[in-house]
XYZ file of C-alpha atoms in Angstrom:
87
model
C 91.876 110.716 90.528
C 92.740 113.393 93.138
C 93.292 110.611 95.678
C 95.702 108.804 93.453
C 97.534 111.899 92.887
C 97.876 112.733 96.565
C 99.044 109.174 97.306
C 101.709 109.478 94.416
C 103.011 112.725 95.810
C 103.100 111.460 99.501
C 105.086 108.537 98.041
C 107.596 110.643 96.158
C 108.174 113.020 99.096
C 108.791 110.040 101.425
C 111.180 108.413 98.981
C 114.004 110.422 99.819
C 113.883 109.926 103.687
C 116.073 107.690 105.899
C 114.626 104.641 107.478
C 113.873 106.507 110.733
C 111.994 109.142 109.129
C 109.885 106.768 106.973
C 109.140 104.685 110.007
C 108.301 107.663 111.778
C 105.900 108.746 109.124
C 104.242 105.356 108.393
C 103.626 104.864 112.272
C 102.326 108.350 112.874
C 99.911 107.838 109.885
C 98.901 104.292 111.018
C 98.502 105.539 114.774
C 96.383 108.443 113.767
C 94.039 106.446 111.752
C 93.711 103.514 114.430
C 93.489 106.131 117.283
C 90.838 108.146 115.372
C 88.768 104.969 114.432
C 88.995 103.669 118.042
C 88.038 106.802 120.041
C 86.066 108.627 117.060
C 87.491 112.043 117.923
C 90.677 113.975 117.081
C 92.363 113.780 120.354
C 92.579 109.997 119.995
C 93.767 110.517 116.514
C 96.304 112.917 117.971
C 97.507 110.267 120.612
C 97.804 107.688 118.076
C 99.824 109.589 115.814
C 102.381 110.521 118.570
C 102.763 107.020 119.877
C 102.847 105.622 116.399
C 105.465 108.125 115.271
C 107.625 107.403 118.070
C 107.477 103.726 117.691
C 107.977 103.916 114.041
C 110.970 106.152 114.538
C 112.667 103.700 117.076
C 111.950 100.634 114.497
C 113.272 102.765 111.573
C 116.327 103.766 113.560
C 117.290 100.123 114.004
C 116.727 99.495 110.168
C 119.452 101.779 109.694
C 121.891 99.918 111.863
C 123.095 96.612 110.154
C 123.820 93.743 112.812
C 121.633 95.491 115.483
C 118.237 94.154 116.720
C 115.308 95.683 118.457
C 114.321 93.995 121.605
C 111.913 94.362 124.384
C 112.549 93.290 128.028
C 110.200 91.697 130.406
C 109.062 95.222 131.794
C 108.202 96.392 128.519
C 111.139 98.593 127.976
C 112.655 98.702 124.390
C 116.355 98.576 123.667
C 118.575 97.888 120.874
C 121.644 95.451 120.988
C 123.715 93.035 118.784
C 121.828 90.479 116.999
C 122.198 86.913 117.793
C 124.968 84.966 115.773
C 123.676 83.638 112.604
C 120.741 86.010 112.441
């Protein structure tokens, strides 16, 4: 019951956030879980949370910009540009 209550409170607290903030929160939580599971320590969870938070914020920021798409070039750099026509 306590876990369900915590999840409901977390869901309500995120409901008023922008897409960028939601993306950062979801990315950080996912990154922390994955990083902690892979490495088995707190340092891995912290690194995973940092990487996931930044990635989630970038993706969430694109969601706030209609007509803009998220791309990655051949060197792995991320950028935002106009979506192709008809997309």
